[in-house]
mmCIF file of C-alpha atoms and ligand atoms in Angstrom:
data_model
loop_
_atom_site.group_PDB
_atom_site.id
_atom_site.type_symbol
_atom_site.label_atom_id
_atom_site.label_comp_id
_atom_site.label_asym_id
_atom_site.label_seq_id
_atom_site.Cartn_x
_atom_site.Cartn_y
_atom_site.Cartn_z
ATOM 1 C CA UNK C 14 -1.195 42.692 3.819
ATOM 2 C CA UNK C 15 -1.049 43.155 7.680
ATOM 3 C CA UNK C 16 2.351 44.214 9.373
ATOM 4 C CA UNK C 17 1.649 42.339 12.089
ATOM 5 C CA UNK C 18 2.079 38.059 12.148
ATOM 6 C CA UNK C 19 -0.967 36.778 11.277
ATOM 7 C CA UNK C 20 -3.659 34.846 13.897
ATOM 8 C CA UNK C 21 -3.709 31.262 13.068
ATOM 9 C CA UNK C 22 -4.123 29.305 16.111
ATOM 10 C CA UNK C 23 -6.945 29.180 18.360
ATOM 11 C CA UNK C 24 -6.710 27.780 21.887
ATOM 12 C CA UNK C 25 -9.990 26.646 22.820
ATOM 13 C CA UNK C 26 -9.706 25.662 26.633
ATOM 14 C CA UNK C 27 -12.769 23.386 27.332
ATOM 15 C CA UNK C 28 -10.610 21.481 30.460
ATOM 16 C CA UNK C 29 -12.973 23.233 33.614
ATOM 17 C CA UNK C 30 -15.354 20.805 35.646
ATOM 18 C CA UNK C 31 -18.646 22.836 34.893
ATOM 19 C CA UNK C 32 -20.077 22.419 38.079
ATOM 20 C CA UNK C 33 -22.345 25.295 37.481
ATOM 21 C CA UNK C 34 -24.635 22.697 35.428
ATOM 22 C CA UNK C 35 -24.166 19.574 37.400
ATOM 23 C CA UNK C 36 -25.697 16.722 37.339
ATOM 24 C CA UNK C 37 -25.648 17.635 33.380
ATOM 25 C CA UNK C 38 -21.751 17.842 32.942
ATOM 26 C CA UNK C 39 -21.029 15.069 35.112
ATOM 27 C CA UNK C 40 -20.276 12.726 32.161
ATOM 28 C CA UNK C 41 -20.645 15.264 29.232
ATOM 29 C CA UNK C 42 -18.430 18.392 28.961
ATOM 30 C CA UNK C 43 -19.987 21.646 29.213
ATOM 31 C CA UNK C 44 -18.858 22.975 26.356
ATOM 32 C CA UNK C 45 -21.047 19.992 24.185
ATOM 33 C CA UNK C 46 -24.423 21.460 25.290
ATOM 34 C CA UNK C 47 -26.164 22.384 22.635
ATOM 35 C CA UNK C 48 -27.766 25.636 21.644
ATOM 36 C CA UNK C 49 -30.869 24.203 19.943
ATOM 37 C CA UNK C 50 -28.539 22.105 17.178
ATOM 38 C CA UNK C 51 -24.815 22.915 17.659
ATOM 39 C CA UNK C 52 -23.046 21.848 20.448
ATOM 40 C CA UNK C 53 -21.572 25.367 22.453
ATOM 41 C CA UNK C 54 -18.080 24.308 21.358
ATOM 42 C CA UNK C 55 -19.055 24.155 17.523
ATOM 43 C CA UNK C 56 -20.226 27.947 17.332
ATOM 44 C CA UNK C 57 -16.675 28.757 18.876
ATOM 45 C CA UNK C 58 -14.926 26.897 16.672
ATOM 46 C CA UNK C 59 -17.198 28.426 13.480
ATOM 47 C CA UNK C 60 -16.273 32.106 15.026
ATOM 48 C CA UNK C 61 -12.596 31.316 14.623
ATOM 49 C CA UNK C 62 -12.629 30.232 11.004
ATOM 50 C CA UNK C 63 -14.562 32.741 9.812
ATOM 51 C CA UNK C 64 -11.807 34.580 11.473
ATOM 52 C CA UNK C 65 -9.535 33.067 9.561
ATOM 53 C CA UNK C 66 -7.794 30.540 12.087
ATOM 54 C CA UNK C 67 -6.504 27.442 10.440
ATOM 55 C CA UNK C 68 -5.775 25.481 13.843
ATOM 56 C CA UNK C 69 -7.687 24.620 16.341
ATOM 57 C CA UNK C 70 -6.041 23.892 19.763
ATOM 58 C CA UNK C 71 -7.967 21.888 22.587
ATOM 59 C CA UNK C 72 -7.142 22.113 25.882
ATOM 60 C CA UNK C 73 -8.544 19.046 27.190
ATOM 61 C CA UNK C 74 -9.118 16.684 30.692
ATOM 62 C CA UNK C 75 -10.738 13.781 31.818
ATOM 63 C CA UNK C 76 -14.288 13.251 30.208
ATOM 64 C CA UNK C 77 -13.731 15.468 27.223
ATOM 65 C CA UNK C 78 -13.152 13.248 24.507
ATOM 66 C CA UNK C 79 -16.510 14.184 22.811
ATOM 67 C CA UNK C 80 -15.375 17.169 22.133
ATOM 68 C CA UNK C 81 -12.267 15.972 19.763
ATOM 69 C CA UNK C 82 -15.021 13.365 18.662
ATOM 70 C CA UNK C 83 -17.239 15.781 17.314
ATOM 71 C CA UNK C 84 -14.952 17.019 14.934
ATOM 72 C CA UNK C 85 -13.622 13.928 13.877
ATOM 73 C CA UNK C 86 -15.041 12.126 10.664
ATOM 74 C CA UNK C 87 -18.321 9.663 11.968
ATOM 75 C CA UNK C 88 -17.403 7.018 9.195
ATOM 76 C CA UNK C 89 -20.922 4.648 9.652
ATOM 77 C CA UNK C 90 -22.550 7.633 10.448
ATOM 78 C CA UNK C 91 -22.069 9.349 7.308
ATOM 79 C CA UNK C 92 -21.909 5.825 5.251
ATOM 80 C CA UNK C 93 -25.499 5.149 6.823
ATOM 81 C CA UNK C 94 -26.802 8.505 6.170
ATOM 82 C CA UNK C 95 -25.822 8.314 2.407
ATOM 83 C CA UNK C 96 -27.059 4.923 1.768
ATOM 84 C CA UNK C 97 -30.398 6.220 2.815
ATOM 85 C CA UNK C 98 -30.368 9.107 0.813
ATOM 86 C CA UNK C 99 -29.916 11.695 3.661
ATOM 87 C CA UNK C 100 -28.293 15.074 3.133
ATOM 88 C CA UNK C 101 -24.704 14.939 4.670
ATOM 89 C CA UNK C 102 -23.927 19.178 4.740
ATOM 90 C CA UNK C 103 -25.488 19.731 8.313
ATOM 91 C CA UNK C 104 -21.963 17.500 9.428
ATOM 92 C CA UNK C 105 -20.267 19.753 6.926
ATOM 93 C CA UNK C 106 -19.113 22.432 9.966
ATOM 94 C CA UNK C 107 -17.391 19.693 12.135
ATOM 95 C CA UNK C 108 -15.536 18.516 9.266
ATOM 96 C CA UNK C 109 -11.583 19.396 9.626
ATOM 97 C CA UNK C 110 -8.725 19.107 7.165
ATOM 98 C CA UNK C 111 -6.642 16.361 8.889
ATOM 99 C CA UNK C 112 -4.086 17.936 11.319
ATOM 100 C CA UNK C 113 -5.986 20.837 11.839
ATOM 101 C CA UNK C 114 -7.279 19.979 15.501
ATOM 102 C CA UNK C 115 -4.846 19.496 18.198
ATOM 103 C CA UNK C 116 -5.159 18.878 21.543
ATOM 104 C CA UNK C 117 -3.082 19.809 24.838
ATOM 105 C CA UNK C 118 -3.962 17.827 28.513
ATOM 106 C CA UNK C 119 -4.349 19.585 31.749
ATOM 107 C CA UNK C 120 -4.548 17.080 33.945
ATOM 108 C CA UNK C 121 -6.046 19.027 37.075
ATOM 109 C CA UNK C 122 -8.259 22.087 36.071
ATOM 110 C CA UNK C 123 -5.634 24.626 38.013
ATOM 111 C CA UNK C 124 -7.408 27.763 36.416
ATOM 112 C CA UNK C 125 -7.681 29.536 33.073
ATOM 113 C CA UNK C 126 -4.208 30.761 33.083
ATOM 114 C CA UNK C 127 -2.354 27.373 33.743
ATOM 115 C CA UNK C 128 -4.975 25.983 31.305
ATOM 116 C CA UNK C 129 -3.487 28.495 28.110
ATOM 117 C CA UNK C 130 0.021 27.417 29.457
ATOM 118 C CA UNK C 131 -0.675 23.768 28.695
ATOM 119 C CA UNK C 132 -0.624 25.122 25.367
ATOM 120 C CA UNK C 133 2.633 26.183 24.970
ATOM 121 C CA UNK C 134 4.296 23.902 22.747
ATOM 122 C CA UNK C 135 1.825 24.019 19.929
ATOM 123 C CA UNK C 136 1.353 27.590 19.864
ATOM 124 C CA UNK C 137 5.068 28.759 19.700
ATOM 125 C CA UNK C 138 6.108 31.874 19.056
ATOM 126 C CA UNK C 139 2.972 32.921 17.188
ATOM 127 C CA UNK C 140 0.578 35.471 18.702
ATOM 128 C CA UNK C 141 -2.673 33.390 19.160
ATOM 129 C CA UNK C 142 -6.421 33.569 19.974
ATOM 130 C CA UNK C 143 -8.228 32.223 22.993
ATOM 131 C CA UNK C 144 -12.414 30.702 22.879
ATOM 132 C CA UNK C 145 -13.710 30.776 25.960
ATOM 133 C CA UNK C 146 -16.616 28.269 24.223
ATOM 134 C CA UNK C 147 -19.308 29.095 26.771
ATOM 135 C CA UNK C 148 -19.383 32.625 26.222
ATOM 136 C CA UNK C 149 -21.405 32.727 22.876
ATOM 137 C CA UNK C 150 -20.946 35.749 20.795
ATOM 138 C CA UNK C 151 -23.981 36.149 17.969
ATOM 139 C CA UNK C 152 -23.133 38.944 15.437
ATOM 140 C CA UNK C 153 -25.820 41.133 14.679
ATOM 141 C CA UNK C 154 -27.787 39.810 11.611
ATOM 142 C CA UNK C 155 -27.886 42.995 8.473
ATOM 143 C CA UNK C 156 -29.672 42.774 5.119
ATOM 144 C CA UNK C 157 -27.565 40.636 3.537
ATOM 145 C CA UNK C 158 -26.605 38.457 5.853
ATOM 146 C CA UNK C 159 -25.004 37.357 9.458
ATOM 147 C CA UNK C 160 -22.645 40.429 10.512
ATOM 148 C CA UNK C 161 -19.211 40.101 11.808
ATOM 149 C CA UNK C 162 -18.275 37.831 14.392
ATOM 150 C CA UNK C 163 -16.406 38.970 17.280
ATOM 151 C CA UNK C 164 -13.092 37.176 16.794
ATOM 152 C CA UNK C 165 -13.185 38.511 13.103
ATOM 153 C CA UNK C 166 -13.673 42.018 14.850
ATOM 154 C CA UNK C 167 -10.951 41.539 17.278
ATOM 155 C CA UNK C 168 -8.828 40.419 14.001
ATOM 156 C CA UNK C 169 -9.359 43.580 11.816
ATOM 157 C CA UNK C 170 -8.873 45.647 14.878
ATOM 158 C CA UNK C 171 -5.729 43.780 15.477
ATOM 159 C CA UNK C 172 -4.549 44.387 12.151
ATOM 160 C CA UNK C 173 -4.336 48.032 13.058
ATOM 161 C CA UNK C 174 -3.011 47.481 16.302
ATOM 162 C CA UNK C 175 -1.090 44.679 16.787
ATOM 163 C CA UNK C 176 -0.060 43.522 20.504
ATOM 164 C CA UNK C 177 -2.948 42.025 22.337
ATOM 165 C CA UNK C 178 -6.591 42.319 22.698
ATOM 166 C CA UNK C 179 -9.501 41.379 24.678
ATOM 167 C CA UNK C 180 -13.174 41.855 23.754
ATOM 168 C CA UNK C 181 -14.603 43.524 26.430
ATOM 169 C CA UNK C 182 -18.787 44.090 27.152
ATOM 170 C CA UNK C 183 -20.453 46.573 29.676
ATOM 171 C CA UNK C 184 -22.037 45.442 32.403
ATOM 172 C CA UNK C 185 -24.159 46.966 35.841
ATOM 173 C CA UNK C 186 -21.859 48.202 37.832
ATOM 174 C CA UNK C 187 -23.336 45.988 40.683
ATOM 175 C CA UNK C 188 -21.996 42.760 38.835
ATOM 176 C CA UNK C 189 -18.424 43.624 38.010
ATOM 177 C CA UNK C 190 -17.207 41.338 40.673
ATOM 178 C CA UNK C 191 -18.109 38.666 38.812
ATOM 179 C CA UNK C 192 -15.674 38.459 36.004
ATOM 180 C CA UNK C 193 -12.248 40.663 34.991
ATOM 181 C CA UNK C 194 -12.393 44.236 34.806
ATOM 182 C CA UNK C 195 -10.611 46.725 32.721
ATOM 183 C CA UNK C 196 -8.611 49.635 33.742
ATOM 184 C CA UNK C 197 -9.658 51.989 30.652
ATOM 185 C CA UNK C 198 -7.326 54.735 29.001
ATOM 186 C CA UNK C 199 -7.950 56.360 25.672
ATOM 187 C CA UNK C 200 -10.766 55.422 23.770
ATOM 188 C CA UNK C 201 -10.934 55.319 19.688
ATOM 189 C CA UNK C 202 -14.463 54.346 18.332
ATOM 190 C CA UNK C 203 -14.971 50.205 19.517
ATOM 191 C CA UNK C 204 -10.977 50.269 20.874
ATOM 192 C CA UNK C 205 -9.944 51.139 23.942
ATOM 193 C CA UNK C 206 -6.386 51.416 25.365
ATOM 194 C CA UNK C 207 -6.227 49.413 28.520
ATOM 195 C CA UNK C 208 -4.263 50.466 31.132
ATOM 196 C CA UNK C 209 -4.782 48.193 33.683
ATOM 197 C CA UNK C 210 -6.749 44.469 34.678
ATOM 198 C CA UNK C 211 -7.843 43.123 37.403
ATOM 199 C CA UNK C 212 -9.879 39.713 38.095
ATOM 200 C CA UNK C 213 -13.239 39.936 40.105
ATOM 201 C CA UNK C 214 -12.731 43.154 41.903
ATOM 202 C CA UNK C 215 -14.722 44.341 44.739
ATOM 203 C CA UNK C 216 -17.492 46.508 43.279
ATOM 204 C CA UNK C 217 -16.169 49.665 45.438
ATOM 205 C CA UNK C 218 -13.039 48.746 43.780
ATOM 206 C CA UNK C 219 -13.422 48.097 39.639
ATOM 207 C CA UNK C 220 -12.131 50.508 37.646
ATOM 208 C CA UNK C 221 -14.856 50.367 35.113
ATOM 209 C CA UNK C 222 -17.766 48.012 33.772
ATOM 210 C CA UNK C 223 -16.038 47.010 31.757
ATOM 211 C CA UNK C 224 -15.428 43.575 31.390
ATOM 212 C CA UNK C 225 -13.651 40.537 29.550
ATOM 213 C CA UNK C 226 -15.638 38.876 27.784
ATOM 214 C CA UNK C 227 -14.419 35.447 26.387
ATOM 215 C CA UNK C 228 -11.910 36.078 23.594
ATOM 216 C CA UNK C 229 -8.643 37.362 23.244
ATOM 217 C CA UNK C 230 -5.662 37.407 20.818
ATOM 218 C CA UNK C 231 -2.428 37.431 22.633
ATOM 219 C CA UNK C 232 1.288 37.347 22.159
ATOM 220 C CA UNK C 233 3.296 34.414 22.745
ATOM 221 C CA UNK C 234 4.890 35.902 25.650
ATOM 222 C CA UNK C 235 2.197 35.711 27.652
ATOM 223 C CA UNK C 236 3.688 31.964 27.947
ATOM 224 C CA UNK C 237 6.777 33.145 29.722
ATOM 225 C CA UNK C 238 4.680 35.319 32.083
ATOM 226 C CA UNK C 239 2.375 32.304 32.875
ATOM 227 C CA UNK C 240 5.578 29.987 33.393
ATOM 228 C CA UNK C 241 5.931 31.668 37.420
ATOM 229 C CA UNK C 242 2.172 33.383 37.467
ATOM 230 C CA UNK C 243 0.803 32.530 40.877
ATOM 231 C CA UNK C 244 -2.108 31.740 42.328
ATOM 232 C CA UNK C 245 -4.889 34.504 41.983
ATOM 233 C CA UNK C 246 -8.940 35.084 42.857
ATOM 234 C CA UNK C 247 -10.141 31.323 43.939
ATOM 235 C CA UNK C 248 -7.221 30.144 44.251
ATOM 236 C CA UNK C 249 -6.580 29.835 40.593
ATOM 237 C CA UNK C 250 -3.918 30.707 38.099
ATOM 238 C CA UNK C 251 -5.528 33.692 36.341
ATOM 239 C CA UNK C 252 -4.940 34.325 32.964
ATOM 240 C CA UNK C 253 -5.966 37.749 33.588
ATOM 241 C CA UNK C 254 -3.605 38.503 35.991
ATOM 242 C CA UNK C 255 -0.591 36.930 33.317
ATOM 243 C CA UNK C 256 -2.313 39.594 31.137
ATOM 244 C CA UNK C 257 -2.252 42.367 33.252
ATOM 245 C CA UNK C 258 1.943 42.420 34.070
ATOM 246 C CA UNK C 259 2.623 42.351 30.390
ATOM 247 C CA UNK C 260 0.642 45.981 29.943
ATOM 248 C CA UNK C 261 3.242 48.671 29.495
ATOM 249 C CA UNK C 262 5.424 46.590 27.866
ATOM 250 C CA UNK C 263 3.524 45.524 24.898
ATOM 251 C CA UNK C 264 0.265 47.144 22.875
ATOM 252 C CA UNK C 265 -2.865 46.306 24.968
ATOM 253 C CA UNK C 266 -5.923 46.900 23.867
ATOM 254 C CA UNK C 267 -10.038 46.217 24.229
ATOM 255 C CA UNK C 268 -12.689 45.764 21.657
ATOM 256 C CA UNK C 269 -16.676 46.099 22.680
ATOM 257 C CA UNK C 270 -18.119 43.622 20.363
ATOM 258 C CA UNK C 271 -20.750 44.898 18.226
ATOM 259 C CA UNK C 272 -22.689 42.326 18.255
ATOM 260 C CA UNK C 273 -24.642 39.928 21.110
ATOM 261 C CA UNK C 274 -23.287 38.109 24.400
ATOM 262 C CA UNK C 275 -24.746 34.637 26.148
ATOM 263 C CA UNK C 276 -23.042 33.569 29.260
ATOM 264 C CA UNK C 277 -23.792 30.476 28.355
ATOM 265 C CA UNK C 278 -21.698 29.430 31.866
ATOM 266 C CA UNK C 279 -24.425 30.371 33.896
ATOM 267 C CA UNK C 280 -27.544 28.556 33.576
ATOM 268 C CA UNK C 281 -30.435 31.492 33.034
ATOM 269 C CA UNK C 282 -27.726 32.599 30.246
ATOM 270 C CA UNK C 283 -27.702 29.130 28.467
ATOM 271 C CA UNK C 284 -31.317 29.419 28.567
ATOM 272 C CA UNK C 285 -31.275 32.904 26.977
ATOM 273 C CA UNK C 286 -29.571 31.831 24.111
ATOM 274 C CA UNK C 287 -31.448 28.864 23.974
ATOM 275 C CA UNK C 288 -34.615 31.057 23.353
ATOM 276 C CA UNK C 289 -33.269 33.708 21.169
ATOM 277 C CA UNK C 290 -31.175 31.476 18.871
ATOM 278 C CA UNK C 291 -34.494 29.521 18.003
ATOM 279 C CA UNK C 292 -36.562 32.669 17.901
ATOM 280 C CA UNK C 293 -34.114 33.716 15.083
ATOM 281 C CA UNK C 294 -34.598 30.582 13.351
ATOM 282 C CA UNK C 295 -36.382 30.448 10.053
ATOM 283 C CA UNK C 296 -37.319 26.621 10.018
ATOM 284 C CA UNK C 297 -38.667 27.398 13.685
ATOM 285 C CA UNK C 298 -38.739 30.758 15.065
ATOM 286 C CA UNK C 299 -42.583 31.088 14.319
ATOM 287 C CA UNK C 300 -43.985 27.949 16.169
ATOM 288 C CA UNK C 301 -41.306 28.478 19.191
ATOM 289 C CA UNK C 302 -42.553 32.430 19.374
ATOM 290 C CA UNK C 303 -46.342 30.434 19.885
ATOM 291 C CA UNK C 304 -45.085 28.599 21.895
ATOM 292 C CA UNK C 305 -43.436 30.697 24.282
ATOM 293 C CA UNK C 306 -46.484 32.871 24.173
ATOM 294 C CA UNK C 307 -48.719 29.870 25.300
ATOM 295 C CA UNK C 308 -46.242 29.298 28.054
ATOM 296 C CA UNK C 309 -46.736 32.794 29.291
ATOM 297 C CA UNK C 310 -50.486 33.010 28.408
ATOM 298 C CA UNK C 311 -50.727 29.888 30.806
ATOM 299 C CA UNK C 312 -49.290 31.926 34.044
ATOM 300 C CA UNK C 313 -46.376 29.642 34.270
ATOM 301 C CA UNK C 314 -44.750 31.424 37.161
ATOM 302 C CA UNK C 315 -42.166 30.421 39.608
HETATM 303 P P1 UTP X 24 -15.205 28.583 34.111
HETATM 304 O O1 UTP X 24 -14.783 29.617 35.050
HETATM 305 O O2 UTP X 24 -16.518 28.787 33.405
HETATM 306 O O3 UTP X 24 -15.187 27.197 34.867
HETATM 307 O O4 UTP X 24 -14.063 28.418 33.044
HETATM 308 P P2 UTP X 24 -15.836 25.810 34.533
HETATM 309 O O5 UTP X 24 -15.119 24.770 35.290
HETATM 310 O O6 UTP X 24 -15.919 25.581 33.056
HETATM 311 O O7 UTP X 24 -17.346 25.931 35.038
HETATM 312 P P3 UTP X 24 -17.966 26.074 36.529
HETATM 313 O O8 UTP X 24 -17.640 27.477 36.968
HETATM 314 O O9 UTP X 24 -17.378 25.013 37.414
HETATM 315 O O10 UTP X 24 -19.429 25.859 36.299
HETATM 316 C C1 UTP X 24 -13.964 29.223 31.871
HETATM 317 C C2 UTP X 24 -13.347 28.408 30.757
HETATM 318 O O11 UTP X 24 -12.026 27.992 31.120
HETATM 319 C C3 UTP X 24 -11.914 26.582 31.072
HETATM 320 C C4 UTP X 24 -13.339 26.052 31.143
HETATM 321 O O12 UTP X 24 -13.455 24.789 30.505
HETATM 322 C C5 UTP X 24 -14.128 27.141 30.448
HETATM 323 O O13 UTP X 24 -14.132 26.981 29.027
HETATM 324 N N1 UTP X 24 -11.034 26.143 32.168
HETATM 325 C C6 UTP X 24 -11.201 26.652 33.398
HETATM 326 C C7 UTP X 24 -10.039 25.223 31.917
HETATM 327 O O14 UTP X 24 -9.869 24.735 30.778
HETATM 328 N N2 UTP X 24 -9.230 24.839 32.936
HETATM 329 C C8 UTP X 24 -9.368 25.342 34.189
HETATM 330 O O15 UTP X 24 -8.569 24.957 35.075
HETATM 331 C C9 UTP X 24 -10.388 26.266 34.423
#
């Protein structure tokens, strides 16, 4: 038993325009591209309940009803499939006890942090997790099995812990101004204490390579700070820079992720993931390796 409230809400916000894969996302979200078979939003979703999260909290906008639709019940889909015999368990992962998946509106995509603030109301005055969907964290595979997913990581960690968390990765020093950077202190194993944040810094400038990488577990009071947060890098409402005036006054720490990360936001990630996700796959894996080997015995160069 953990002395610390337990994590059972996920906000999931899927409510950005995706203009890094246009013309794709013009009329389908981003975050229902699929990685070979699952859309990017279902392995999020399947991190966070093997995490243990109950609820599942969209934040939504215009054009992203698919996403609620996909883990909604497809009556004539499944009556067709059974009255031709067809196996019904690949749907069994978007299946969702009624009441289990909510969703929030943000009406214009102001920026992650004014995107977790739409979620106020539901989540309360529980600490919660965040998804960002297209960052795709793959836990190493062992002998017996898949590993531990990342949010599961950040969840045992937190259990120790308590306050917030982000999961951070290492990067090239180069690319740090691409994403938020931490502000390391002590370091304990896979936790570090952070000490400071700040959203796409100047290379000359980042504190560390270290950077966020897609999933958090915060306190609800993060909602308070996000209630007069202005606007930060790009003119958005940061959620890192909510994060970073509530260290000092509660726990704040980072977890590397043991494990594999896809920026599945960019589109040479997406494709990454694409290839090493089937690779990995025992019903295909061997004919896409022969493939991809053809490809590249062919020259196909740009
Ligand atoms: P991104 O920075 O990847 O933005 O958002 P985006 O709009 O999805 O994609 P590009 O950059 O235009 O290609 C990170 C996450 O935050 C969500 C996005 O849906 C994505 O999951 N987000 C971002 C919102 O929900 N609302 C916002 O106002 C901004």
């Amino acid at each position: 038993m953990t002395k610390h409230k337990p994590i059972r809400k996920a906000v999931f916000p899927v409510a950005g325009l995706g203009t890094r894969f246009l013309p794709a996302t013009k009329a389908i979200p981003k975050e229902m591209l699929p990685i070979v078979d699952r859309p990017l939003i279902q392995y999020a979703v399947d991190e966070a309940r093997e995490a243990g999260i109950e609820q599942m909290i969209f934040v939504t906008g215009r054009g992203k009803t698919s996403i609620v639709e996909h883990f909604d019940i497809a009556y004539e889909l499944e009556h067709t499939m059974s009255e031709r015999g067809k196996d019904l368990s690949v749907l069994d992962s978007s299946r969702f006890t009624p009441g289990d998946v909510l969703t929030v509106r943000q009406q214009v995509p102001m920026g992650l942090g004014h995107a977790i603030w739409c979620a106020r109301a539901i989540v309360g005055d529980e600490p919660f997790a965040i998804f960002l969907p297209d960052e795709l964290m793959v836990a190493h595979t062992t002998d017996s099995g898949a590993g531990t997913g990342c949010m599961k990581q950040m969840v045992e960690a937190y259990e120790q812990t308590g306050g917030n968390l982000i999961s951070v990765l290492e990067v090239p020093q180069d690319e740090v101004s691409s994403y938020g950077v931490i502000d390391p202190g002590a370091e304990d194993g896979a936790l570090t204490e952070v000490k400071g944040l700040v959203e796409k810094p100047p290379v000359a400038e980042a504190p560390s390579n270290k950077i966020i990488s897609g999933r958090y577990i915060l306190q609800p009071e993060v909602m308070r700070v996000l209630e007069d947060q202005g606007k930060g890098a790009g003119g958005e409402i940061q959620l890192t820079d909510a994060m970073a005036r509530m260290i000092g006054t509660q726990p704040f720490h980072a977890v590397t992720f043991d494990g594999r990360r896809y920026d599945c936001g960019s589109k040479t990630g997406f494709v990454e993931a694409t290839m090493a996700l089937a690779l990995e796959r025992e019903d295909m894996g061997a004919d896409v390796r022969t493939i991809m080997q053809q490809l590249l015995g062919q020259g196909i160069q740009s």
